[in-house]
Amino acid sequence: MFTPITLEQSRALPFWRRPVTLLFLMAIAMPVAFNTWSALLNNFVIEVASFDGADIGVLHTLREIPGFLAFLVIFLIIFMREQVLGLLSLALLGAATAVTAWFPTLQGILVITVLSSIGFHYFETVAQSLQLQWLSKERAPQMLGWLVATGSAATLVVYGVIVVLWEPLNLSYNAVYMAAGGFTVLVALFCLFAIPQFDGPTPQNKKMVLRRRYWLYYALQFMAGARRQIFVVFAGFMMVERFGFEVHHLTSLYLINLLVNMVAAPMLGRFVSRFGERRTLIFEYAGLATVFALYGGIYWFGWGVMLAAALYVVDHILFALALALKTYFQKIADPADIAPTAAVAFTINHIAAVFLPVLLGLLWVASPAMVFALAALMALVSLMLSLMIPRHPEPGNETIFARLKAPTLAQ
């Protein structure tokens, strides 16, 4: 049962035991736990533990430390197969989510959040690596879009239950966290024992990999991590703090996002295939700069809740275009570098995440508008970097400057 088989051999397996099925099952299980945790988080910490902006900043700073340490995956896969590590991490995420409401204090919430974060970040690191190893360059953009849509559909069911039943059944935080986390644990265990382990087409380097020719990918990852923190930490917090959203209100907004993503994500995959990573990322970052500037306008000019809700939805659509960053790396990478670089990229992505939330939490107390203005500037920096992506990236043509010198793939 645990003897690895090749991707070629896997074609003879029943569909439910193939690599693509495993990718889709993981795409379903992770967001059920993580997005349920996220949907209830702001209300839970404010109502149960009386968090303010500084507290939420500390929580998210601690939550991102395991992401900063994602490079340790490189050393773990020396002793453990990537697929096994990913599924064990998924089970940890589910278990930590399930017991979140058991610790309704600042200290308890911080500890359980770190545990769930270890599961989430290590799973995401491995999942990205497996996707890029198992999917061909031609199929990757569309398949990544379908994986996003599948995760959205699974989360839609969960959020629909919260919206419809939260008030009528007087649901508790504990019941919802237990149901979502327990589901994720069960799916992870099923995948671990019922689906074979697969060998990718290229053995992966099991050591730290930092190459000069990947510098633009590293820079874009760093900016994406810094910019994402502002949205993840403060956009939902704003809806609760400024507009008084309750659990079912905020979850209704998430439902809209999910419905839009289910339709848009496959289309965005085709968009990347047709227009390429350069144009896609230019469009994403220009759009995000505009959205964050308008977020700031909500505080500067007193704009209303409908605009805030609309921006929240547009924000999610634009972030889905980040799949173009994955396919950009897939096109320029040495196939043996995918696993170690996925781990290194996650660490780079989380460098700013370790200190930004707590610092911006303090800035939020003084001026929420300035937090969003800073995010707009970050998006503009990302836009400038995206202009350096060539129209047809490949090894030796990683940036628009690469053609000015002879390619040196070993750098």
PDB file of N, CA, C and O in Angstrom, residues 142-213:
ATOM      1  N   GLN A 142      -4.760  26.144 -15.956  1.00  0.00           N
ATOM      2  CA  GLN A 142      -6.175  25.794 -15.866  1.00  0.00           C
ATOM      3  C   GLN A 142      -6.450  24.873 -14.694  1.00  0.00           C
ATOM      4  O   GLN A 142      -7.458  25.024 -13.993  1.00  0.00           O
ATOM      5  N   MET A 143      -5.575  23.902 -14.434  1.00  0.00           N
ATOM      6  CA  MET A 143      -5.796  23.001 -13.313  1.00  0.00           C
ATOM      7  C   MET A 143      -5.699  23.740 -11.982  1.00  0.00           C
ATOM      8  O   MET A 143      -6.478  23.470 -11.052  1.00  0.00           O
ATOM      9  N   LEU A 144      -4.773  24.670 -11.863  1.00  0.00           N
ATOM     10  CA  LEU A 144      -4.681  25.461 -10.645  1.00  0.00           C
ATOM     11  C   LEU A 144      -5.953  26.285 -10.442  1.00  0.00           C
ATOM     12  O   LEU A 144      -6.433  26.452  -9.315  1.00  0.00           O
ATOM     13  N   GLY A 145      -6.497  26.795 -11.549  1.00  0.00           N
ATOM     14  CA  GLY A 145      -7.764  27.510 -11.453  1.00  0.00           C
ATOM     15  C   GLY A 145      -8.891  26.616 -10.962  1.00  0.00           C
ATOM     16  O   GLY A 145      -9.700  27.008 -10.116  1.00  0.00           O
ATOM     17  N   TRP A 146      -8.947  25.392 -11.465  1.00  0.00           N
ATOM     18  CA  TRP A 146      -9.977  24.447 -11.023  1.00  0.00           C
ATOM     19  C   TRP A 146      -9.782  24.038  -9.573  1.00  0.00           C
ATOM     20  O   TRP A 146     -10.761  23.813  -8.838  1.00  0.00           O
ATOM     21  N   LEU A 147      -8.532  23.933  -9.122  1.00  0.00           N
ATOM     22  CA  LEU A 147      -8.287  23.619  -7.718  1.00  0.00           C
ATOM     23  C   LEU A 147      -8.791  24.737  -6.809  1.00  0.00           C
ATOM     24  O   LEU A 147      -9.382  24.486  -5.752  1.00  0.00           O
ATOM     25  N   VAL A 148      -8.565  25.983  -7.214  1.00  0.00           N
ATOM     26  CA  VAL A 148      -9.097  27.114  -6.451  1.00  0.00           C
ATOM     27  C   VAL A 148     -10.616  27.076  -6.416  1.00  0.00           C
ATOM     28  O   VAL A 148     -11.253  27.267  -5.371  1.00  0.00           O
ATOM     29  N   ALA A 149     -11.236  26.793  -7.567  1.00  0.00           N
ATOM     30  CA  ALA A 149     -12.696  26.737  -7.639  1.00  0.00           C
ATOM     31  C   ALA A 149     -13.250  25.610  -6.767  1.00  0.00           C
ATOM     32  O   ALA A 149     -14.291  25.763  -6.114  1.00  0.00           O
ATOM     33  N   THR A 150     -12.560  24.481  -6.734  1.00  0.00           N
ATOM     34  CA  THR A 150     -13.005  23.353  -5.920  1.00  0.00           C
ATOM     35  C   THR A 150     -12.955  23.689  -4.437  1.00  0.00           C
ATOM     36  O   THR A 150     -13.887  23.388  -3.683  1.00  0.00           O
ATOM     37  N   GLY A 151     -11.864  24.319  -4.006  1.00  0.00           N
ATOM     38  CA  GLY A 151     -11.778  24.747  -2.614  1.00  0.00           C
ATOM     39  C   GLY A 151     -12.855  25.736  -2.259  1.00  0.00           C
ATOM     40  O   GLY A 151     -13.433  25.698  -1.158  1.00  0.00           O
ATOM     41  N   SER A 152     -13.168  26.625  -3.183  1.00  0.00           N
ATOM     42  CA  SER A 152     -14.237  27.596  -2.946  1.00  0.00           C
ATOM     43  C   SER A 152     -15.589  26.912  -2.814  1.00  0.00           C
ATOM     44  O   SER A 152     -16.409  27.280  -1.968  1.00  0.00           O
ATOM     45  N   ALA A 153     -15.830  25.905  -3.643  1.00  0.00           N
ATOM     46  CA  ALA A 153     -17.103  25.189  -3.580  1.00  0.00           C
ATOM     47  C   ALA A 153     -17.267  24.470  -2.243  1.00  0.00           C
ATOM     48  O   ALA A 153     -18.346  24.486  -1.636  1.00  0.00           O
ATOM     49  N   ALA A 154     -16.191  23.843  -1.759  1.00  0.00           N
ATOM     50  CA  ALA A 154     -16.262  23.147  -0.477  1.00  0.00           C
ATOM     51  C   ALA A 154     -16.521  24.128   0.659  1.00  0.00           C
ATOM     52  O   ALA A 154     -17.348  23.878   1.547  1.00  0.00           O
ATOM     53  N   THR A 155     -15.834  25.245   0.625  1.00  0.00           N
ATOM     54  CA  THR A 155     -16.012  26.239   1.676  1.00  0.00           C
ATOM     55  C   THR A 155     -17.396  26.871   1.594  1.00  0.00           C
ATOM     56  O   THR A 155     -17.983  27.238   2.619  1.00  0.00           O
ATOM     57  N   LEU A 156     -17.924  26.978   0.382  1.00  0.00           N
ATOM     58  CA  LEU A 156     -19.263  27.537   0.197  1.00  0.00           C
ATOM     59  C   LEU A 156     -20.302  26.738   0.980  1.00  0.00           C
ATOM     60  O   LEU A 156     -21.202  27.312   1.601  1.00  0.00           O
ATOM     61  N   VAL A 157     -20.178  25.427   0.953  1.00  0.00           N
ATOM     62  CA  VAL A 157     -21.119  24.582   1.691  1.00  0.00           C
ATOM     63  C   VAL A 157     -21.047  24.886   3.184  1.00  0.00           C
ATOM     64  O   VAL A 157     -22.063  25.054   3.863  1.00  0.00           O
ATOM     65  N   VAL A 158     -19.818  24.986   3.700  1.00  0.00           N
ATOM     66  CA  VAL A 158     -19.631  25.253   5.129  1.00  0.00           C
ATOM     67  C   VAL A 158     -20.185  26.623   5.499  1.00  0.00           C
ATOM     68  O   VAL A 158     -20.926  26.775   6.478  1.00  0.00           O
ATOM     69  N   TYR A 159     -19.830  27.636   4.717  1.00  0.00           N
ATOM     70  CA  TYR A 159     -20.302  28.986   5.018  1.00  0.00           C
ATOM     71  C   TYR A 159     -21.819  29.087   4.888  1.00  0.00           C
ATOM     72  O   TYR A 159     -22.474  29.803   5.642  1.00  0.00           O
ATOM     73  N   GLY A 160     -22.366  28.347   3.914  1.00  0.00           N
ATOM     74  CA  GLY A 160     -23.820  28.352   3.759  1.00  0.00           C
ATOM     75  C   GLY A 160     -24.509  27.826   5.007  1.00  0.00           C
ATOM     76  O   GLY A 160     -25.528  28.367   5.450  1.00  0.00           O
ATOM     77  N   VAL A 161     -23.939  26.785   5.590  1.00  0.00           N
ATOM     78  CA  VAL A 161     -24.496  26.243   6.836  1.00  0.00           C
ATOM     79  C   VAL A 161     -24.417  27.276   7.957  1.00  0.00           C
ATOM     80  O   VAL A 161     -25.367  27.460   8.723  1.00  0.00           O
ATOM     81  N   ILE A 162     -23.280  27.990   8.033  1.00  0.00           N
ATOM     82  CA  ILE A 162     -23.124  29.007   9.078  1.00  0.00           C
ATOM     83  C   ILE A 162     -24.151  30.117   8.916  1.00  0.00           C
ATOM     84  O   ILE A 162     -24.826  30.524   9.872  1.00  0.00           O
ATOM     85  N   VAL A 163     -24.293  30.611   7.688  1.00  0.00           N
ATOM     86  CA  VAL A 163     -25.213  31.725   7.443  1.00  0.00           C
ATOM     87  C   VAL A 163     -26.658  31.320   7.729  1.00  0.00           C
ATOM     88  O   VAL A 163     -27.412  32.040   8.383  1.00  0.00           O
ATOM     89  N   VAL A 164     -27.052  30.123   7.259  1.00  0.00           N
ATOM     90  CA  VAL A 164     -28.444  29.707   7.367  1.00  0.00           C
ATOM     91  C   VAL A 164     -28.796  29.270   8.785  1.00  0.00           C
ATOM     92  O   VAL A 164     -29.899  29.543   9.284  1.00  0.00           O
ATOM     93  N   LEU A 165     -27.853  28.609   9.464  1.00  0.00           N
ATOM     94  CA  LEU A 165     -28.190  27.959  10.738  1.00  0.00           C
ATOM     95  C   LEU A 165     -27.610  28.649  11.968  1.00  0.00           C
ATOM     96  O   LEU A 165     -27.970  28.279  13.094  1.00  0.00           O
ATOM     97  N   TRP A 166     -26.714  29.633  11.816  1.00  0.00           N
ATOM     98  CA  TRP A 166     -26.062  30.243  12.978  1.00  0.00           C
ATOM     99  C   TRP A 166     -27.079  30.800  13.969  1.00  0.00           C
ATOM    100  O   TRP A 166     -27.036  30.484  15.166  1.00  0.00           O
ATOM    101  N   GLU A 167     -28.004  31.624  13.513  1.00  0.00           N
ATOM    102  CA  GLU A 167     -28.993  32.214  14.424  1.00  0.00           C
ATOM    103  C   GLU A 167     -30.140  31.263  14.756  1.00  0.00           C
ATOM    104  O   GLU A 167     -30.484  31.094  15.932  1.00  0.00           O
ATOM    105  N   PRO A 168     -30.776  30.585  13.748  1.00  0.00           N
ATOM    106  CA  PRO A 168     -31.900  29.702  14.075  1.00  0.00           C
ATOM    107  C   PRO A 168     -31.542  28.592  15.061  1.00  0.00           C
ATOM    108  O   PRO A 168     -32.336  28.264  15.951  1.00  0.00           O
ATOM    109  N   LEU A 169     -30.361  27.995  14.928  1.00  0.00           N
ATOM    110  CA  LEU A 169     -29.973  26.901  15.820  1.00  0.00           C
ATOM    111  C   LEU A 169     -29.082  27.373  16.963  1.00  0.00           C
ATOM    112  O   LEU A 169     -28.629  26.558  17.777  1.00  0.00           O
ATOM    113  N   ASN A 170     -28.820  28.683  17.001  1.00  0.00           N
ATOM    114  CA  ASN A 170     -27.952  29.241  18.043  1.00  0.00           C
ATOM    115  C   ASN A 170     -26.633  28.469  18.122  1.00  0.00           C
ATOM    116  O   ASN A 170     -26.197  28.037  19.194  1.00  0.00           O
ATOM    117  N   LEU A 171     -25.995  28.318  16.966  1.00  0.00           N
ATOM    118  CA  LEU A 171     -24.747  27.556  16.893  1.00  0.00           C
ATOM    119  C   LEU A 171     -23.663  28.200  17.750  1.00  0.00           C
ATOM    120  O   LEU A 171     -23.581  29.425  17.866  1.00  0.00           O
ATOM    121  N   SER A 172     -22.826  27.377  18.310  1.00  0.00           N
ATOM    122  CA  SER A 172     -21.707  27.871  19.114  1.00  0.00           C
ATOM    123  C   SER A 172     -20.428  27.833  18.286  1.00  0.00           C
ATOM    124  O   SER A 172     -20.327  27.115  17.287  1.00  0.00           O
ATOM    125  N   TYR A 173     -19.457  28.632  18.713  1.00  0.00           N
ATOM    126  CA  TYR A 173     -18.155  28.584  18.049  1.00  0.00           C
ATOM    127  C   TYR A 173     -17.571  27.179  18.132  1.00  0.00           C
ATOM    128  O   TYR A 173     -16.983  26.680  17.166  1.00  0.00           O
ATOM    129  N   ASN A 174     -17.731  26.523  19.268  1.00  0.00           N
ATOM    130  CA  ASN A 174     -17.161  25.203  19.454  1.00  0.00           C
ATOM    131  C   ASN A 174     -17.735  24.187  18.467  1.00  0.00           C
ATOM    132  O   ASN A 174     -17.003  23.400  17.871  1.00  0.00           O
ATOM    133  N   ALA A 175     -19.055  24.209  18.270  1.00  0.00           N
ATOM    134  CA  ALA A 175     -19.683  23.242  17.370  1.00  0.00           C
ATOM    135  C   ALA A 175     -19.189  23.417  15.939  1.00  0.00           C
ATOM    136  O   ALA A 175     -18.899  22.434  15.238  1.00  0.00           O
ATOM    137  N   VAL A 176     -19.072  24.645  15.492  1.00  0.00           N
ATOM    138  CA  VAL A 176     -18.655  24.901  14.111  1.00  0.00           C
ATOM    139  C   VAL A 176     -17.179  24.560  13.918  1.00  0.00           C
ATOM    140  O   VAL A 176     -16.796  23.922  12.924  1.00  0.00           O
ATOM    141  N   TYR A 177     -16.339  24.966  14.861  1.00  0.00           N
ATOM    142  CA  TYR A 177     -14.917  24.632  14.757  1.00  0.00           C
ATOM    143  C   TYR A 177     -14.700  23.121  14.792  1.00  0.00           C
ATOM    144  O   TYR A 177     -13.889  22.566  14.039  1.00  0.00           O
ATOM    145  N   MET A 178     -15.430  22.406  15.654  1.00  0.00           N
ATOM    146  CA  MET A 178     -15.276  20.956  15.753  1.00  0.00           C
ATOM    147  C   MET A 178     -15.690  20.267  14.452  1.00  0.00           C
ATOM    148  O   MET A 178     -15.014  19.351  13.979  1.00  0.00           O
ATOM    149  N   ALA A 179     -16.791  20.708  13.860  1.00  0.00           N
ATOM    150  CA  ALA A 179     -17.277  20.075  12.631  1.00  0.00           C
ATOM    151  C   ALA A 179     -16.305  20.293  11.477  1.00  0.00           C
ATOM    152  O   ALA A 179     -15.950  19.351  10.750  1.00  0.00           O
ATOM    153  N   ALA A 180     -15.851  21.534  11.303  1.00  0.00           N
ATOM    154  CA  ALA A 180     -14.955  21.841  10.182  1.00  0.00           C
ATOM    155  C   ALA A 180     -13.600  21.172  10.360  1.00  0.00           C
ATOM    156  O   ALA A 180     -13.063  20.548   9.429  1.00  0.00           O
ATOM    157  N   GLY A 181     -13.013  21.289  11.556  1.00  0.00           N
ATOM    158  CA  GLY A 181     -11.715  20.678  11.801  1.00  0.00           C
ATOM    159  C   GLY A 181     -11.761  19.168  11.725  1.00  0.00           C
ATOM    160  O   GLY A 181     -10.852  18.532  11.172  1.00  0.00           O
ATOM    161  N   GLY A 182     -12.829  18.567  12.262  1.00  0.00           N
ATOM    162  CA  GLY A 182     -12.967  17.115  12.211  1.00  0.00           C
ATOM    163  C   GLY A 182     -13.063  16.596  10.791  1.00  0.00           C
ATOM    164  O   GLY A 182     -12.487  15.554  10.448  1.00  0.00           O
ATOM    165  N   PHE A 183     -13.791  17.320   9.923  1.00  0.00           N
ATOM    166  CA  PHE A 183     -13.891  16.925   8.516  1.00  0.00           C
ATOM    167  C   PHE A 183     -12.514  16.906   7.863  1.00  0.00           C
ATOM    168  O   PHE A 183     -12.165  15.956   7.137  1.00  0.00           O
ATOM    169  N   THR A 184     -11.726  17.931   8.115  1.00  0.00           N
ATOM    170  CA  THR A 184     -10.397  18.009   7.513  1.00  0.00           C
ATOM    171  C   THR A 184      -9.507  16.863   7.982  1.00  0.00           C
ATOM    172  O   THR A 184      -8.759  16.272   7.193  1.00  0.00           O
ATOM    173  N   VAL A 185      -9.565  16.531   9.262  1.00  0.00           N
ATOM    174  CA  VAL A 185      -8.781  15.416   9.788  1.00  0.00           C
ATOM    175  C   VAL A 185      -9.173  14.112   9.098  1.00  0.00           C
ATOM    176  O   VAL A 185      -8.312  13.319   8.692  1.00  0.00           O
ATOM    177  N   LEU A 186     -10.476  13.872   8.936  1.00  0.00           N
ATOM    178  CA  LEU A 186     -10.938  12.634   8.310  1.00  0.00           C
ATOM    179  C   LEU A 186     -10.469  12.528   6.859  1.00  0.00           C
ATOM    180  O   LEU A 186     -10.043  11.467   6.414  1.00  0.00           O
ATOM    181  N   VAL A 187     -10.543  13.622   6.111  1.00  0.00           N
ATOM    182  CA  VAL A 187     -10.085  13.599   4.718  1.00  0.00           C
ATOM    183  C   VAL A 187      -8.581  13.336   4.655  1.00  0.00           C
ATOM    184  O   VAL A 187      -8.102  12.555   3.827  1.00  0.00           O
ATOM    185  N   ALA A 188      -7.818  13.971   5.550  1.00  0.00           N
ATOM    186  CA  ALA A 188      -6.365  13.769   5.560  1.00  0.00           C
ATOM    187  C   ALA A 188      -6.023  12.309   5.841  1.00  0.00           C
ATOM    188  O   ALA A 188      -5.144  11.729   5.183  1.00  0.00           O
ATOM    189  N   LEU A 189      -6.703  11.694   6.791  1.00  0.00           N
ATOM    190  CA  LEU A 189      -6.434  10.292   7.117  1.00  0.00           C
ATOM    191  C   LEU A 189      -6.840   9.367   5.970  1.00  0.00           C
ATOM    192  O   LEU A 189      -6.149   8.387   5.670  1.00  0.00           O
ATOM    193  N   PHE A 190      -7.953   9.675   5.318  1.00  0.00           N
ATOM    194  CA  PHE A 190      -8.364   8.880   4.157  1.00  0.00           C
ATOM    195  C   PHE A 190      -7.295   8.937   3.068  1.00  0.00           C
ATOM    196  O   PHE A 190      -6.907   7.903   2.499  1.00  0.00           O
ATOM    197  N   CYS A 191      -6.821  10.127   2.759  1.00  0.00           N
ATOM    198  CA  CYS A 191      -5.800  10.282   1.715  1.00  0.00           C
ATOM    199  C   CYS A 191      -4.499   9.585   2.097  1.00  0.00           C
ATOM    200  O   CYS A 191      -3.796   9.039   1.240  1.00  0.00           O
ATOM    201  N   LEU A 192      -4.187   9.607   3.379  1.00  0.00           N
ATOM    202  CA  LEU A 192      -2.941   9.011   3.840  1.00  0.00           C
ATOM    203  C   LEU A 192      -2.938   7.498   3.676  1.00  0.00           C
ATOM    204  O   LEU A 192      -1.918   6.903   3.302  1.00  0.00           O
ATOM    205  N   PHE A 193      -4.095   6.860   3.927  1.00  0.00           N
ATOM    206  CA  PHE A 193      -4.131   5.399   3.945  1.00  0.00           C
ATOM    207  C   PHE A 193      -4.797   4.765   2.713  1.00  0.00           C
ATOM    208  O   PHE A 193      -4.562   3.596   2.422  1.00  0.00           O
ATOM    209  N   ALA A 194      -5.618   5.502   1.982  1.00  0.00           N
ATOM    210  CA  ALA A 194      -6.363   4.910   0.871  1.00  0.00           C
ATOM    211  C   ALA A 194      -5.755   5.218  -0.494  1.00  0.00           C
ATOM    212  O   ALA A 194      -6.047   4.520  -1.468  1.00  0.00           O
ATOM    213  N   ILE A 195      -4.922   6.268  -0.578  1.00  0.00           N
ATOM    214  CA  ILE A 195      -4.353   6.670  -1.866  1.00  0.00           C
ATOM    215  C   ILE A 195      -2.866   6.356  -1.871  1.00  0.00           C
ATOM    216  O   ILE A 195      -2.161   6.631  -0.895  1.00  0.00           O
ATOM    217  N   PRO A 196      -2.341   5.756  -2.953  1.00  0.00           N
ATOM    218  CA  PRO A 196      -0.911   5.400  -3.008  1.00  0.00           C
ATOM    219  C   PRO A 196      -0.021   6.640  -2.927  1.00  0.00           C
ATOM    220  O   PRO A 196      -0.479   7.775  -3.113  1.00  0.00           O
ATOM    221  N   GLN A 197       1.241   6.401  -2.669  1.00  0.00           N
ATOM    222  CA  GLN A 197       2.235   7.466  -2.709  1.00  0.00           C
ATOM    223  C   GLN A 197       2.852   7.501  -4.105  1.00  0.00           C
ATOM    224  O   GLN A 197       3.129   6.458  -4.693  1.00  0.00           O
ATOM    225  N   PHE A 198       3.071   8.713  -4.615  1.00  0.00           N
ATOM    226  CA  PHE A 198       3.488   8.882  -6.005  1.00  0.00           C
ATOM    227  C   PHE A 198       4.880   9.494  -6.087  1.00  0.00           C
ATOM    228  O   PHE A 198       5.240  10.373  -5.300  1.00  0.00           O
ATOM    229  N   ASP A 199       5.643   9.027  -7.046  1.00  0.00           N
ATOM    230  CA  ASP A 199       6.940   9.612  -7.359  1.00  0.00           C
ATOM    231  C   ASP A 199       6.779  10.583  -8.525  1.00  0.00           C
ATOM    232  O   ASP A 199       6.234  10.213  -9.577  1.00  0.00           O
ATOM    233  N   GLY A 200       7.265  11.812  -8.354  1.00  0.00           N
ATOM    234  CA  GLY A 200       7.236  12.768  -9.442  1.00  0.00           C
ATOM    235  C   GLY A 200       8.234  12.406 -10.527  1.00  0.00           C
ATOM    236  O   GLY A 200       9.089  11.527 -10.343  1.00  0.00           O
ATOM    237  N   PRO A 201       8.179  13.069 -11.667  1.00  0.00           N
ATOM    238  CA  PRO A 201       9.056  12.724 -12.787  1.00  0.00           C
ATOM    239  C   PRO A 201      10.525  13.032 -12.533  1.00  0.00           C
ATOM    240  O   PRO A 201      11.400  12.443 -13.159  1.00  0.00           O
ATOM    241  N   THR A 202      10.808  13.975 -11.609  1.00  0.00           N
ATOM    242  CA  THR A 202      12.191  14.372 -11.340  1.00  0.00           C
ATOM    243  C   THR A 202      12.477  14.310  -9.845  1.00  0.00           C
ATOM    244  O   THR A 202      11.750  14.930  -9.067  1.00  0.00           O
ATOM    245  N   PRO A 203      13.515  13.566  -9.422  1.00  0.00           N
ATOM    246  CA  PRO A 203      13.894  13.564  -7.999  1.00  0.00           C
ATOM    247  C   PRO A 203      14.222  14.984  -7.541  1.00  0.00           C
ATOM    248  O   PRO A 203      14.886  15.743  -8.251  1.00  0.00           O
ATOM    249  N   GLN A 204      13.759  15.345  -6.338  1.00  0.00           N
ATOM    250  CA  GLN A 204      13.925  16.708  -5.847  1.00  0.00           C
ATOM    251  C   GLN A 204      15.214  16.866  -5.044  1.00  0.00           C
ATOM    252  O   GLN A 204      15.629  15.964  -4.310  1.00  0.00           O
ATOM    253  N   ASN A 205      15.838  18.050  -5.201  1.00  0.00           N
ATOM    254  CA  ASN A 205      16.982  18.386  -4.365  1.00  0.00           C
ATOM    255  C   ASN A 205      16.525  18.484  -2.915  1.00  0.00           C
ATOM    256  O   ASN A 205      15.515  19.131  -2.618  1.00  0.00           O
ATOM    257  N   LYS A 206      17.249  17.862  -2.020  1.00  0.00           N
ATOM    258  CA  LYS A 206      16.888  17.884  -0.604  1.00  0.00           C
ATOM    259  C   LYS A 206      17.902  18.712   0.173  1.00  0.00           C
ATOM    260  O   LYS A 206      18.486  18.279   1.167  1.00  0.00           O
ATOM    261  N   LYS A 207      18.122  19.921  -0.310  1.00  0.00           N
ATOM    262  CA  LYS A 207      19.006  20.872   0.354  1.00  0.00           C
ATOM    263  C   LYS A 207      18.524  22.275   0.015  1.00  0.00           C
ATOM    264  O   LYS A 207      17.710  22.465  -0.900  1.00  0.00           O
ATOM    265  N   MET A 208      19.005  23.243   0.777  1.00  0.00           N
ATOM    266  CA  MET A 208      18.624  24.628   0.538  1.00  0.00           C
ATOM    267  C   MET A 208      19.056  25.065  -0.856  1.00  0.00           C
ATOM    268  O   MET A 208      20.194  24.832  -1.266  1.00  0.00           O
ATOM    269  N   VAL A 209      18.129  25.666  -1.607  1.00  0.00           N
ATOM    270  CA  VAL A 209      18.421  26.124  -2.957  1.00  0.00           C
ATOM    271  C   VAL A 209      18.107  27.618  -3.055  1.00  0.00           C
ATOM    272  O   VAL A 209      16.970  28.037  -2.855  1.00  0.00           O
ATOM    273  N   LEU A 210      19.119  28.409  -3.320  1.00  0.00           N
ATOM    274  CA  LEU A 210      18.973  29.838  -3.597  1.00  0.00           C
ATOM    275  C   LEU A 210      19.767  30.132  -4.863  1.00  0.00           C
ATOM    276  O   LEU A 210      20.992  30.004  -4.870  1.00  0.00           O
ATOM    277  N   ARG A 211      19.069  30.502  -5.929  1.00  0.00           N
ATOM    278  CA  ARG A 211      19.741  30.744  -7.205  1.00  0.00           C
ATOM    279  C   ARG A 211      19.529  32.198  -7.629  1.00  0.00           C
ATOM    280  O   ARG A 211      18.411  32.718  -7.539  1.00  0.00           O
ATOM    281  N   ARG A 212      20.612  32.795  -8.138  1.00  0.00           N
ATOM    282  CA  ARG A 212      20.522  34.196  -8.571  1.00  0.00           C
ATOM    283  C   ARG A 212      19.488  34.387  -9.667  1.00  0.00           C
ATOM    284  O   ARG A 212      18.825  35.425  -9.733  1.00  0.00           O
ATOM    285  N   ARG A 213      19.333  33.386 -10.523  1.00  0.00           N
ATOM    286  CA  ARG A 213      18.419  33.565 -11.647  1.00  0.00           C
ATOM    287  C   ARG A 213      16.949  33.547 -11.219  1.00  0.00           C
ATOM    288  O   ARG A 213      16.073  33.892 -12.012  1.00  0.00           O
TER     289      ARG A 213
END
